[in-house]
CSV table of C-alpha atoms in Angstrom, one decimal:
chain,number,residue,atom,x,y,z
A,1,MET,CA,105.5,98.9,112.6
A,2,SER,CA,104.2,96.0,110.6
A,3,ARG,CA,104.8,95.9,106.7
A,4,GLU,CA,101.1,96.4,106.4
A,5,GLU,CA,101.4,99.6,108.2
A,6,ARG,CA,104.4,100.7,106.5
A,7,TYR,CA,102.7,100.1,103.1
A,8,GLN,CA,99.7,102.4,104.3
A,9,GLU,CA,102.3,105.3,104.9
A,10,GLU,CA,103.8,104.9,101.5
A,11,LEU,CA,100.3,104.7,99.9
A,12,GLU,CA,99.7,108.0,101.5
A,13,ALA,CA,102.6,109.5,99.7
A,14,ARG,CA,101.7,108.1,96.5
A,15,ILE,CA,98.2,109.5,97.0
A,16,ALA,CA,99.6,113.0,97.8
A,17,LYS,CA,101.8,112.6,94.5
A,18,HIS,CA,98.8,112.1,92.4
A,19,GLY,CA,96.9,114.9,94.4
A,20,MET,CA,99.7,117.4,92.9
A,21,ARG,CA,99.2,116.0,89.5
A,22,LEU,CA,95.6,116.3,89.8
A,23,LYS,CA,96.3,120.1,91.2
A,24,LYS,CA,97.8,120.7,87.8
A,25,LEU,CA,95.1,119.6,85.9
A,26,PHE,CA,92.3,121.7,87.9
A,27,GLY,CA,94.6,124.6,87.9
A,28,LYS,CA,95.0,124.5,84.0
A,29,ALA,CA,91.1,124.2,83.8
A,30,ASN,CA,90.8,127.1,86.2
A,31,THR,CA,93.1,129.4,84.2
A,32,SER,CA,90.8,128.7,80.9
A,33,ILE,CA,87.7,129.3,82.8
A,34,VAL,CA,88.7,132.7,84.3
A,35,LYS,CA,89.9,133.6,80.7
A,36,GLU,CA,86.3,133.0,79.6
A,37,ILE,CA,85.0,135.2,82.4
A,38,THR,CA,87.6,138.1,81.5
A,39,ASP,CA,86.8,137.9,78.0
A,40,LEU,CA,83.0,138.2,79.0
A,41,TYR,CA,83.8,141.5,80.9
A,42,ALA,CA,85.9,142.8,78.1
A,43,ARG,CA,82.9,142.4,75.6
A,44,TYR,CA,80.6,144.2,78.3
A,45,ASN,CA,83.0,147.0,78.7
A,46,GLU,CA,83.5,147.4,74.8
A,47,SER,CA,79.3,147.0,74.1
A,48,GLY,CA,78.4,149.4,76.8
A,49,GLN,CA,75.6,147.0,77.4
A,50,ASP,CA,74.2,146.4,81.2
A,51,LEU,CA,76.3,143.3,82.5
A,52,VAL,CA,72.9,141.7,83.7
A,53,SER,CA,71.3,141.9,80.3
A,54,LEU,CA,74.4,140.9,78.7
A,55,ILE,CA,74.5,137.7,80.8
A,56,TYR,CA,70.7,137.0,81.0
A,57,ASN,CA,70.3,137.1,77.2
A,58,ALA,CA,69.5,133.2,77.2
A,59,SER,CA,71.7,132.3,74.0
A,60,ARG,CA,74.7,134.4,75.6
A,61,LEU,CA,74.5,132.5,79.0
A,62,ASP,CA,74.2,129.1,77.0
A,63,GLN,CA,77.1,130.3,74.9
A,64,ILE,CA,79.3,131.0,78.0
A,65,MET,CA,78.3,127.7,79.8
A,66,ASP,CA,79.0,125.7,76.7
A,67,SER,CA,82.5,126.9,76.6
A,68,ILE,CA,83.0,126.2,80.4
A,69,ARG,CA,81.4,122.7,80.2
A,70,THR,CA,83.8,121.9,77.4
A,71,ILE,CA,86.7,123.0,79.7
A,72,LEU,CA,85.2,120.9,82.7
A,73,TYR,CA,84.5,117.9,80.6
A,74,SER,CA,88.2,117.6,79.0
A,75,LEU,CA,88.9,118.2,82.8
A,76,ARG,CA,86.8,115.2,83.9
A,77,ASP,CA,88.0,112.9,81.1
A,78,GLU,CA,91.8,113.5,82.3
A,79,GLU,CA,91.1,113.1,85.7
A,80,GLU,CA,89.1,109.8,85.1
A,81,GLN,CA,91.9,108.3,82.9
A,82,GLN,CA,94.6,109.1,85.4
A,83,LEU,CA,92.7,107.9,88.3
A,84,ARG,CA,92.3,104.7,86.4
A,85,ILE,CA,95.9,104.2,85.4
A,86,VAL,CA,97.0,104.8,89.1
A,87,TRP,CA,94.0,102.6,90.5
A,88,GLY,CA,95.1,99.5,88.3
A,89,GLU,CA,98.9,100.2,89.6
A,90,GLU,CA,97.8,100.3,92.9
A,91,TYR,CA,95.7,97.3,92.9
A,92,LYS,CA,98.7,95.3,91.3
A,93,ARG,CA,101.4,96.6,93.3
A,94,SER,CA,99.3,95.7,96.6
A,95,VAL,CA,98.6,92.2,95.3
A,96,TYR,CA,102.4,91.3,95.1
A,97,HIS,CA,103.5,93.5,97.9
A,98,HIS,CA,101.2,91.7,100.3
A,99,LEU,CA,102.6,88.6,99.2
A,100,TYR,CA,105.9,89.6,99.6
A,101,PHE,CA,105.1,90.4,103.1
A,102,LEU,CA,103.6,87.1,103.6
A,103,GLU,CA,106.4,85.1,102.3
A,104,GLN,CA,109.1,87.1,104.4
A,105,ASP,CA,107.2,87.3,107.6
A,106,PHE,CA,106.4,83.3,107.7
A,107,GLU,CA,109.2,82.1,105.5
A,108,ILE,CA,107.0,79.9,103.3
A,109,GLY,CA,106.0,79.9,99.6
A,110,VAL,CA,103.2,81.7,98.2
A,111,ALA,CA,101.0,81.3,95.2
A,112,LEU,CA,101.3,84.2,92.7
A,113,PRO,CA,97.8,85.0,91.0
A,114,GLN,CA,97.6,86.3,87.7
A,115,VAL,CA,96.8,90.0,87.6
A,116,ASN,CA,95.4,90.9,84.1
A,117,PHE,CA,93.5,93.8,82.6
A,118,PRO,CA,89.8,92.2,82.8
A,119,MET,CA,90.7,91.5,86.4
A,120,ILE,CA,91.7,95.2,87.3
A,121,LEU,CA,88.8,96.5,85.0
A,122,ALA,CA,86.4,94.3,87.2
A,123,ALA,CA,87.6,95.6,90.6
A,124,ILE,CA,87.6,99.2,89.3
A,125,GLU,CA,84.2,99.0,88.1
A,126,LYS,CA,82.7,97.8,91.5
A,127,PRO,CA,80.0,100.1,92.7
A,128,TRP,CA,80.8,102.0,95.9
A,129,GLU,CA,78.4,104.2,97.6
A,130,GLY,CA,75.8,103.1,95.1
A,131,ARG,CA,77.7,104.5,92.1
A,132,HIS,CA,80.1,103.2,89.8
A,133,PHE,CA,83.7,104.8,89.4
A,134,SER,CA,82.8,107.0,86.4
A,135,LYS,CA,79.7,108.2,87.7
A,136,ARG,CA,81.5,109.7,90.8
A,137,ILE,CA,83.6,111.8,89.0
A,138,ARG,CA,81.1,113.0,86.5
A,139,LEU,CA,78.4,113.9,89.2
A,140,ARG,CA,81.0,116.0,90.8
A,141,THR,CA,81.7,117.7,87.3
A,142,ASP,CA,78.1,118.4,86.8
A,143,LEU,CA,77.9,120.2,90.2
A,144,LEU,CA,81.1,122.2,89.4
A,145,ALA,CA,79.4,123.3,86.5
A,146,ALA,CA,76.2,124.3,88.0
A,147,SER,CA,78.4,126.2,90.6
A,148,MET,CA,80.1,128.1,87.8
A,149,GLU,CA,76.7,129.3,86.4
A,150,ASP,CA,75.8,130.3,89.9
A,151,VAL,CA,78.9,132.6,90.0
A,152,ILE,CA,78.3,134.0,86.6
A,153,THR,CA,74.6,135.0,87.3
A,154,GLN,CA,75.4,136.3,91.2
A,155,ALA,CA,78.2,138.5,89.4
A,156,ALA,CA,75.7,140.2,87.0
A,157,VAL,CA,73.2,140.9,89.5
A,158,GLN,CA,75.2,142.0,92.4
A,159,GLY,CA,77.7,144.1,90.0
A,160,TRP,CA,81.0,142.3,90.7
A,161,GLY,CA,84.0,143.3,89.0
A,162,VAL,CA,86.0,140.8,87.1
A,163,THR,CA,88.6,140.3,89.9
A,164,ARG,CA,85.8,139.3,92.3
A,165,ALA,CA,84.2,137.1,89.7
A,166,ALA,CA,87.5,135.4,88.8
A,167,LYS,CA,88.2,134.9,92.6
A,168,GLU,CA,84.9,133.2,93.2
A,169,ILE,CA,85.6,131.0,90.2
A,170,THR,CA,89.2,129.9,91.5
A,171,LEU,CA,87.3,129.1,95.0
A,172,ARG,CA,84.9,126.8,93.3
A,173,THR,CA,87.5,125.0,91.1
A,174,SER,CA,89.9,124.5,94.6
A,175,GLU,CA,86.9,123.0,96.5
A,176,SER,CA,86.2,120.6,93.4
A,177,TRP,CA,90.0,119.8,93.7
A,178,SER,CA,89.8,118.9,97.3
A,179,ASN,CA,86.7,116.6,96.7
A,180,ALA,CA,88.5,115.2,93.5
A,181,LEU,CA,91.7,114.4,96.1
A,182,ARG,CA,89.4,113.0,98.7
A,183,LEU,CA,87.9,110.7,95.9
A,184,ALA,CA,91.3,109.6,94.8
A,185,ARG,CA,92.5,108.8,98.5
A,186,THR,CA,89.2,106.5,98.9
A,187,GLU,CA,89.8,104.9,95.4
A,188,LEU,CA,93.3,104.0,96.2
A,189,ASN,CA,92.8,102.7,99.4
A,190,ARG,CA,90.0,100.6,97.8
A,191,ALA,CA,92.5,99.3,95.2
A,192,ALA,CA,94.9,98.5,98.0
A,193,ALA,CA,92.4,96.7,100.0
A,194,GLN,CA,91.0,94.8,96.6
A,195,GLY,CA,94.6,94.1,96.0
A,196,GLN,CA,94.9,92.3,99.3
A,197,SER,CA,92.1,90.1,99.1
A,198,THR,CA,93.0,88.9,95.8
A,199,ALA,CA,96.4,87.8,97.2
A,200,TYR,CA,94.9,86.0,100.2
A,201,GLN,CA,92.2,84.4,98.2
A,202,ALA,CA,94.9,83.0,96.0
A,203,ASN,CA,96.7,81.5,99.1
A,204,SER,CA,93.6,79.9,101.2
A,205,ASP,CA,95.8,77.1,101.7
A,206,ILE,CA,97.9,79.0,104.1
A,207,ILE,CA,95.6,82.1,105.1
A,208,GLY,CA,92.3,81.3,107.0
A,209,GLU,CA,91.1,84.9,107.3
A,210,LYS,CA,91.4,88.3,107.2
A,211,GLU,CA,91.4,90.9,109.9
A,212,PHE,CA,90.2,94.6,109.8
A,213,CYS,CA,93.0,97.1,110.7
A,214,ALA,CA,92.0,100.6,111.3
A,215,THR,CA,94.7,103.3,111.3
A,216,LEU,CA,94.3,104.3,115.0
A,217,ASP,CA,94.8,108.0,115.8
A,218,LYS,CA,92.9,111.1,116.5
A,219,ARG,CA,91.3,111.2,112.9
A,220,THR,CA,90.0,107.5,112.9
A,221,SER,CA,86.2,107.1,112.4
A,222,SER,CA,84.1,105.7,114.7
A,223,GLN,CA,82.9,102.8,112.7
A,224,CYS,CA,86.6,101.8,111.9
A,225,ARG,CA,87.4,101.9,115.4
A,226,LYS,CA,84.6,99.5,115.7
A,227,ALA,CA,85.5,97.3,113.3
A,228,ASP,CA,89.1,97.1,114.0
A,229,GLY,CA,90.4,93.8,115.0
A,230,LYS,CA,87.4,92.0,113.6
A,231,ARG,CA,88.0,88.9,111.4
A,232,TYR,CA,86.4,88.0,108.1
A,233,PRO,CA,86.4,85.3,105.5
A,234,LEU,CA,88.8,85.9,102.6
A,235,ASP,CA,86.1,86.7,100.0
A,236,TYR,CA,84.5,89.1,102.2
A,237,ASP,CA,84.2,92.6,100.9
A,238,THR,CA,84.8,91.6,97.1
A,239,PRO,CA,82.3,91.8,94.2
A,240,GLU,CA,81.4,88.1,95.2
A,241,ASN,CA,80.7,89.0,98.6
A,242,PRO,CA,80.1,92.7,99.4
A,243,GLY,CA,81.1,94.2,102.7
A,244,ARG,CA,78.7,95.3,105.2
A,245,GLU,CA,78.2,99.2,105.7
A,246,GLY,CA,80.4,100.1,108.5
A,247,GLU,CA,82.7,97.1,108.1
A,248,ARG,CA,84.3,97.5,104.8
A,249,ILE,CA,87.5,99.1,103.2
A,250,PRO,CA,87.1,101.8,102.5
A,251,ASN,CA,84.5,102.5,105.0
A,252,HIS,CA,83.9,106.0,104.2
A,253,PRO,CA,85.7,108.9,102.0
A,254,ASN,CA,89.1,109.4,103.2
A,255,CYS,CA,89.2,106.0,105.0
A,256,ARG,CA,92.7,104.7,105.8
A,257,SER,CA,92.0,101.1,107.0
A,258,TYR,CA,93.4,97.8,105.7
A,259,TRP,CA,93.4,94.2,106.1
A,260,ARG,CA,95.9,92.0,107.5
A,261,PRO,CA,96.2,88.2,107.0
A,262,VAL,CA,95.4,85.5,109.8
A,263,ILE,CA,97.6,82.4,109.1
A,264,LYS,CA,95.8,79.2,109.7
A,265,SER,CA,97.0,77.5,113.2
A,266,ALA,CA,97.7,74.2,111.3
A,267,VAL,CA,100.1,76.0,109.0
A,268,LEU,CA,102.1,77.7,112.1
A,269,ASP,CA,102.1,74.2,113.7
A,270,ARG,CA,103.4,72.8,110.5
A,271,LEU,CA,105.9,75.5,110.1
A,272,GLN,CA,107.2,75.2,113.7
A,273,ARG,CA,107.6,71.4,113.2
A,274,GLU,CA,109.6,72.1,109.9
A,275,ARG,CA,111.9,74.5,111.6
A,276,SER,CA,112.4,71.8,114.4
A,277,TYR,CA,113.5,69.1,112.1
A,278,ARG,CA,115.8,72.0,110.2
A,279,ILE,CA,113.8,71.8,107.1
A,280,GLY,CA,115.2,74.4,104.8
A,281,LYS,CA,113.5,77.6,103.9
A,282,GLU,CA,113.8,76.6,100.2
A,283,GLU,CA,112.2,73.4,100.7
A,284,ARG,CA,109.2,75.3,102.0
A,285,GLY,CA,109.2,77.5,99.0
A,286,TYR,CA,110.5,80.5,100.5
A,287,THR,CA,112.5,83.1,98.4
A,288,SER,CA,115.2,84.8,100.2
A,289,ALA,CA,115.4,88.4,99.4
A,290,ARG,CA,117.0,91.7,100.7
A,291,ASN,CA,113.9,93.7,99.5
A,292,TYR,CA,110.7,93.7,97.2
A,293,GLU,CA,112.7,94.4,94.0
A,294,GLU,CA,114.9,91.3,94.6
A,295,TRP,CA,112.1,89.4,95.4
A,296,ALA,CA,109.9,90.3,92.6
A,297,LYS,CA,113.0,89.5,90.3
A,298,ALA,CA,113.2,86.0,91.5
A,299,LYS,CA,109.6,85.4,91.2
A,300,GLY,CA,109.6,86.7,87.5
A,301,ILE,CA,107.3,89.7,88.2
A,302,ALA,CA,107.7,93.0,86.4
A,303,THR,CA,108.1,96.1,88.6
């Protein structure tokens, strides 16, 4: 297994960890919304009013939905904030880890690009699937709010009890969490791929191209399988040179593809000559290290 493949496996573990944090956020929001529904039924029981009349009173329905939207918008803001944080962390991790892989695999010194907040922000805000980062989250929140309103009106018309209504609300929240996790997986894979491109572009004297690598198994999409092994310029699939549909990373929601560097043949020939003449690793700028943490410390990179 290559270092890049191992990185993808570790990325999946980080995505799963983020998914559990998301699940807690959605669970907290769901509890608050179910309480709103339970209180609604309690008011209905106390008033003796027909539930349909109670809910279809325009001002009453607006009041209920305002409360639910407040909960959902708070959830949206927390989700966006957390995803922005882990996106930036993944981007930075990808830049430096893939430079570490390059140096260790070829025993040659690499240039370290400066990774700062404006650079990360510009990468995050790059549109994907025609929408910016924030809009993709906000669209899903609006859809969830509309779904919640449908549940409330259906409960009134069909005479659902509070248990059935709460179950339907929880089902909608769970579906939205699954969609949020899918978005997070897609976004974090995009962060990793953009980090790779940044690392490779900073070392264009060593790397000539980058190769599309699909994670090949029974879940591999047809477009990723077709793109597997194709080579592209270092600036391809970046804000300056956007990738073509079907040949970009991510290619689709839940995409697991990644890049692999293609070392220039002249560099490989030079390295072979230097090794033949016993030119030491340190003279080639190589930093010997047992692991990434040791390498990062030697390079002055904060971990």
